[in-house]
XYZ file of C-alpha atoms in Angstrom:
415
model
C 13.694 52.898 -86.707
C 10.852 50.948 -87.625
C 13.413 48.385 -88.985
C 14.809 48.032 -85.265
C 11.158 47.655 -84.201
C 10.395 45.224 -86.909
C 13.520 42.729 -85.752
C 13.121 43.044 -81.864
C 9.858 42.164 -82.538
C 10.699 39.239 -84.973
C 13.301 38.502 -82.406
C 10.657 37.906 -79.352
C 8.171 35.756 -81.976
C 11.214 33.134 -81.662
C 11.713 32.940 -77.355
C 10.170 30.104 -76.331
C 7.057 30.210 -74.836
C 8.485 28.660 -71.418
C 10.115 32.037 -70.891
C 7.269 33.218 -69.539
C 6.809 37.738 -70.155
C 8.140 40.767 -69.138
C 5.391 42.189 -66.416
C 3.588 45.323 -68.040
C 0.970 47.743 -67.309
C -0.248 48.178 -63.782
C 1.816 45.084 -62.787
C 4.970 47.046 -64.065
C 3.142 50.674 -61.597
C 3.199 48.275 -59.364
C 5.437 46.928 -58.973
C 7.442 50.522 -59.418
C 5.591 51.001 -56.420
C 7.425 48.322 -54.222
C 9.192 49.739 -51.376
C 11.771 46.700 -52.046
C 12.032 47.912 -55.773
C 15.203 50.599 -56.939
C 16.919 51.986 -59.148
C 15.266 49.682 -62.144
C 14.915 46.381 -60.240
C 14.390 44.220 -56.552
C 16.541 44.377 -54.124
C 17.450 42.006 -51.285
C 17.395 42.423 -48.040
C 21.315 42.328 -46.545
C 23.214 44.169 -49.278
C 23.464 43.656 -52.388
C 23.611 39.391 -53.623
C 25.604 38.254 -56.284
C 24.050 36.507 -58.959
C 26.733 35.517 -60.690
C 29.541 33.262 -59.887
C 32.306 35.437 -59.083
C 35.215 34.416 -59.883
C 36.747 33.355 -62.440
C 35.452 31.696 -65.065
C 38.833 29.212 -65.500
C 39.216 28.394 -61.583
C 35.031 27.310 -61.780
C 35.830 24.887 -65.268
C 38.307 24.010 -63.356
C 35.889 22.755 -60.129
C 33.172 21.789 -63.270
C 34.813 19.655 -64.734
C 36.808 17.796 -62.370
C 36.714 14.287 -63.408
C 37.474 12.096 -59.812
C 35.038 15.070 -58.770
C 32.405 14.387 -61.110
C 30.857 10.505 -60.376
C 29.741 12.274 -56.893
C 27.423 15.154 -58.189
C 25.077 12.368 -59.027
C 24.295 8.877 -57.808
C 25.682 5.480 -58.611
C 21.674 4.120 -58.149
C 18.663 4.051 -58.972
C 17.184 5.987 -56.521
C 14.848 5.533 -53.680
C 10.948 6.872 -55.058
C 8.252 5.959 -51.944
C 5.603 4.160 -53.971
C 3.129 7.097 -53.396
C -1.129 6.566 -54.695
C -3.646 9.092 -54.718
C -4.954 6.286 -51.877
C -2.313 7.503 -49.345
C -3.517 11.477 -49.084
C -6.556 10.524 -50.025
C -6.494 10.072 -46.090
C -7.039 13.588 -44.115
C -3.551 13.463 -41.735
C -4.174 12.115 -38.048
C -2.583 14.835 -36.299
C -4.196 17.851 -39.245
C -0.360 18.277 -41.384
C 1.253 16.467 -43.157
C 3.951 16.815 -45.897
C 4.617 14.769 -49.340
C 8.011 15.838 -50.695
C 7.998 15.385 -54.264
C 12.075 15.851 -54.469
C 13.583 19.182 -55.528
C 11.357 21.941 -53.401
C 7.846 20.651 -54.927
C 6.236 19.881 -51.863
C 2.852 19.345 -51.721
C 1.368 20.138 -47.884
C -1.985 19.257 -45.913
C -2.465 21.844 -43.512
C -5.585 21.089 -40.980
C -8.095 20.527 -43.997
C -7.031 22.528 -46.439
C -4.186 21.489 -49.464
C -0.981 23.653 -50.676
C 1.164 22.750 -53.350
C 4.906 24.115 -52.723
C 6.930 25.457 -56.409
C 5.474 21.608 -58.749
C 7.912 21.468 -60.593
C 7.123 17.957 -63.115
C 8.463 18.195 -66.249
C 11.581 15.957 -66.995
C 14.874 18.724 -66.694
C 14.444 22.608 -66.002
C 14.998 24.428 -68.559
C 13.135 26.115 -71.179
C 14.531 23.515 -73.505
C 13.209 19.957 -73.813
C 16.563 18.227 -75.325
C 19.362 20.379 -72.722
C 19.592 21.659 -69.161
C 19.357 19.407 -65.730
C 17.818 16.858 -66.350
C 15.704 14.793 -63.308
C 17.759 12.413 -61.778
C 14.470 10.253 -60.676
C 10.824 10.761 -61.541
C 8.472 12.083 -59.974
C 6.483 10.257 -57.453
C 3.344 10.224 -58.761
C 1.528 12.790 -61.646
C 1.120 15.319 -61.010
C -2.855 15.162 -61.624
C -2.946 11.729 -59.943
C -2.734 14.373 -55.894
C -6.600 15.384 -56.745
C -7.682 18.529 -55.461
C -5.279 21.083 -54.674
C -6.554 24.339 -52.892
C -3.880 26.255 -53.609
C 0.017 26.408 -56.032
C 2.480 28.700 -54.056
C 5.418 29.537 -56.291
C 8.555 31.007 -54.655
C 10.685 32.554 -57.517
C 10.279 32.036 -61.312
C 13.779 29.640 -62.030
C 12.684 26.572 -63.973
C 13.558 24.824 -61.219
C 10.742 26.074 -59.456
C 8.624 27.443 -62.051
C 7.673 24.977 -64.090
C 5.649 25.648 -68.119
C 4.327 22.390 -68.284
C 3.071 21.904 -64.558
C 1.672 25.559 -64.382
C -0.275 24.262 -67.959
C -1.768 20.938 -66.538
C -2.924 22.821 -63.308
C -4.367 26.143 -64.791
C -6.864 22.869 -66.944
C -8.023 23.114 -62.740
C -9.770 25.304 -59.872
C -7.341 26.108 -57.913
C -5.756 29.500 -57.025
C -2.169 30.238 -56.816
C -0.285 33.065 -54.624
C 2.644 34.227 -56.081
C 5.363 37.303 -55.371
C 5.081 40.604 -57.642
C 5.395 39.874 -61.157
C 5.392 36.037 -61.417
C 1.951 36.712 -62.231
C 2.583 38.057 -65.228
C 4.422 33.577 -66.607
C 1.250 32.219 -65.427
C -1.301 34.665 -67.340
C 0.485 33.816 -70.731
C 0.718 30.330 -70.209
C -3.604 29.585 -68.992
C -3.797 30.854 -65.858
C -7.270 33.001 -65.250
C -5.490 36.880 -63.769
C -9.072 35.992 -60.882
C -7.746 33.223 -59.903
C -3.551 34.744 -58.851
C -3.044 35.651 -55.787
C 0.638 38.337 -56.031
C 2.103 39.520 -52.917
C 4.846 41.871 -52.021
C 7.260 40.993 -48.832
C 5.215 41.319 -45.662
C 2.047 41.508 -47.623
C -0.280 38.272 -46.545
C -3.576 36.422 -48.667
C -6.102 34.800 -46.857
C -7.613 31.600 -49.082
C -10.057 28.842 -47.145
C -8.947 28.632 -43.811
C -5.041 29.479 -44.934
C -3.366 32.659 -43.565
C -0.843 33.059 -46.525
C 2.195 35.548 -45.875
C 4.555 36.335 -48.964
C 8.265 36.670 -46.491
C 11.237 38.285 -47.329
C 15.091 36.004 -49.421
C 17.537 36.655 -50.893
C 18.070 35.441 -54.321
C 17.631 37.311 -57.519
C 15.008 35.716 -60.371
C 14.975 35.384 -64.571
C 13.816 33.126 -67.221
C 14.486 34.982 -70.539
C 18.126 35.322 -72.733
C 18.677 38.455 -70.139
C 17.664 38.263 -66.602
C 15.758 41.992 -65.502
C 14.850 41.587 -62.328
C 11.773 42.243 -62.609
C 9.994 39.222 -60.971
C 10.024 39.319 -56.817
C 11.171 36.394 -55.276
C 10.255 35.149 -52.257
C 9.780 32.156 -48.482
C 6.474 32.008 -47.402
C 4.530 31.636 -44.347
C 1.725 29.525 -43.863
C -0.565 29.684 -41.382
C -3.840 27.387 -40.911
C -6.079 26.469 -37.392
C -3.935 24.977 -35.888
C -0.901 24.693 -37.741
C 2.683 26.288 -39.565
C 4.758 25.687 -41.679
C 7.417 28.297 -44.420
C 8.505 27.485 -46.680
C 11.501 28.803 -48.465
C 12.025 29.168 -51.606
C 16.262 30.053 -52.586
C 17.393 32.232 -50.327
C 21.314 32.683 -49.439
C 21.982 32.958 -45.284
C 20.195 36.374 -44.392
C 19.473 38.077 -39.948
C 15.969 38.362 -41.695
C 15.052 34.834 -40.478
C 15.072 36.129 -37.020
C 12.448 38.612 -37.946
C 10.526 36.183 -39.937
C 10.132 33.682 -36.917
C 9.276 36.499 -34.788
C 6.258 37.475 -37.025
C 4.842 34.306 -38.197
C 6.907 31.721 -36.416
C 7.708 29.014 -34.533
C 5.973 26.604 -36.775
C 5.907 22.882 -37.518
C 7.580 22.150 -39.960
C 10.646 24.486 -41.474
C 11.048 23.581 -45.956
C 14.784 24.542 -46.010
C 16.922 24.911 -49.413
C 20.298 23.512 -48.140
C 22.021 22.368 -51.958
C 22.921 23.818 -54.709
C 24.919 25.704 -52.650
C 28.307 27.053 -53.576
C 31.453 29.052 -52.474
C 31.386 30.883 -56.202
C 27.519 32.357 -55.713
C 27.854 32.325 -51.885
C 25.389 34.862 -51.469
C 22.362 33.340 -52.690
C 22.401 29.547 -51.565
C 22.312 28.356 -48.473
C 24.475 25.516 -46.628
C 23.016 22.443 -44.677
C 24.524 24.502 -41.697
C 23.149 28.171 -43.166
C 19.701 26.253 -43.439
C 20.188 24.614 -40.315
C 21.195 28.066 -38.221
C 17.846 29.777 -40.968
C 15.409 26.803 -39.364
C 16.798 28.001 -35.613
C 16.721 31.619 -36.276
C 12.658 30.627 -37.427
C 12.213 29.207 -34.457
C 13.257 31.214 -32.192
C 16.494 31.095 -32.197
C 15.619 27.057 -29.637
C 14.757 24.004 -31.655
C 10.940 23.976 -32.254
C 9.680 20.947 -34.853
C 10.282 19.495 -38.235
C 13.579 20.744 -40.498
C 12.699 19.160 -43.301
C 15.312 19.965 -45.824
C 14.637 20.502 -49.544
C 16.398 21.256 -52.752
C 18.767 19.006 -53.561
C 18.948 14.983 -54.771
C 16.574 15.356 -57.995
C 18.987 17.870 -59.824
C 22.549 17.679 -60.488
C 22.981 22.108 -59.977
C 26.194 22.312 -58.274
C 29.381 20.998 -57.602
C 28.232 18.803 -54.528
C 29.225 15.521 -53.719
C 25.156 15.283 -54.587
C 24.923 13.051 -50.911
C 26.948 16.181 -49.731
C 23.465 17.734 -48.353
C 21.803 15.027 -46.722
C 24.525 14.527 -45.024
C 24.951 18.022 -44.489
C 21.872 18.062 -42.369
C 22.203 14.791 -40.346
C 26.057 16.444 -38.664
C 23.720 20.042 -38.219
C 21.093 18.294 -36.951
C 22.989 16.315 -34.590
C 25.484 19.520 -34.059
C 22.215 21.480 -32.348
C 20.191 18.906 -31.208
C 17.236 20.165 -33.721
C 15.156 17.269 -35.196
C 14.437 16.700 -38.500
C 12.791 14.583 -40.844
C 14.443 12.655 -44.118
C 12.444 11.603 -46.695
C 12.489 9.637 -49.343
C 10.405 11.712 -52.511
C 7.419 11.036 -52.411
C 6.597 10.212 -48.679
C 4.299 10.950 -46.868
C 4.410 11.354 -42.898
C 3.666 13.619 -40.275
C 5.975 16.142 -39.096
C 4.190 16.475 -35.177
C 3.225 13.102 -35.296
C 5.990 10.939 -32.640
C 8.547 9.743 -35.243
C 9.115 10.641 -39.014
C 11.192 9.406 -41.343
C 15.349 9.702 -40.349
C 17.288 7.392 -42.363
C 20.032 8.948 -44.132
C 17.853 6.374 -47.581
C 20.703 8.409 -50.132
C 23.290 6.234 -49.005
C 22.657 3.313 -50.736
C 22.655 5.196 -54.255
C 25.727 7.173 -52.653
C 29.494 7.162 -54.510
C 30.869 6.510 -51.581
C 33.356 8.389 -49.570
C 36.629 7.764 -49.296
C 36.728 6.874 -45.755
C 33.218 5.806 -45.906
C 30.372 7.255 -44.706
C 30.110 8.493 -40.811
C 28.906 7.344 -37.753
C 26.887 8.710 -35.847
C 29.107 9.378 -33.243
C 31.714 10.629 -35.798
C 28.833 12.651 -37.832
C 27.917 14.741 -33.931
C 31.922 15.527 -32.850
C 32.459 16.090 -36.750
C 29.020 18.319 -36.264
C 30.298 19.965 -32.938
C 33.646 20.704 -34.048
C 32.083 22.958 -37.288
C 29.136 24.342 -34.802
C 32.567 24.658 -32.287
C 34.779 26.720 -35.363
C 31.694 29.024 -37.378
C 31.190 30.871 -33.408
C 34.717 31.351 -33.032
C 34.406 32.410 -36.686
C 31.919 34.631 -35.565
C 33.593 36.315 -32.926
C 36.191 36.935 -34.248
C 34.825 38.630 -36.946
C 32.656 40.471 -34.182
C 36.561 41.187 -32.953
C 37.715 43.000 -35.653
C 35.263 44.685 -35.959
C 34.835 46.397 -32.860
C 38.287 48.079 -33.905
C 38.252 48.761 -37.253
C 34.206 49.373 -37.671
C 33.764 47.997 -40.491
C 30.204 46.399 -39.882
C 29.895 43.376 -38.438
C 29.718 39.943 -40.790
C 27.642 36.944 -41.113
C 29.753 33.105 -41.098
C 28.628 31.354 -43.851
C 28.375 27.934 -41.865
């Protein structure tokens, strides 16, 4: 047996530091006490979620390597990045609330005099290796060190496109605090963050940092960084409340009914940052389409249009088979259908959600491969979106009627 232990220790020694570390000791004991941890793994709200591509790998490969569609998954030109400077974000926001989308799910939120950095990924690849893995499609708007002081870094979960070791190591040398889901603190400590700077939360737990209240809220996703997925670190969305403003960051999640409960407990929000990219029919339970993202936004706002929805988790990395511009177009269509207010900033473009105007130009069209029928006009977008909403409502009603007749539980339609 000693030979097997030596081999196991040797294999662990070969693992890159970017794999992080599995929870242990009192941290693991706390995980086992969580009401959301059962049968050795964290459980998703709404039942089991498929975390691997469904269907055959042959079908997935056909879609992934399709010669006609593959070029649409990346921009044909340079993505326009706003030339953010420290001066842009050094001036206090006139309204007390300002968001700066840095690309993908990374957002600097300035809330009532405090600064929160969500899911900072400044690395060139979302991968444990520097030579392989999804590569950044646009440069970072400004160096991480140029952001200035940050009060708290919030991490949604430990996947590479949300928890980036080089970025964390840079931030470990500052005075910032970290708010993370259960188990994620083990990674941070390995990378140089002291335990006294980590606030590790289960769903529905909150922490007070300065004048902000940060609450870890449920999400429908999964976790894992190494060669195996142990499901021993939690994933979360986050509600952040200041003295005057409230914001919500979805992290990664599939649609589930719990958004309504989050909104009732912590909303309404002045701004929501909602994942609407990297979705696929191969993994429908763990990422949202733009239509589902807008539905989540409305749920969070009590069912009526309120605040601003900013789409995140798109444009920066190629992580799915849909066209690169589709999440942006879908968000525009969903906003037209529901009468919701959206913000469409270029990466690095600061804006104030409660101001009279927010960025709304479909900037991606200038650098995306144009669809065969051309870009939709505003009227066409609105008409298509209304049809999508009507189809969705009809499907929901049909599902409900079917459920009544069969005795099966009601299903939640996609979109």
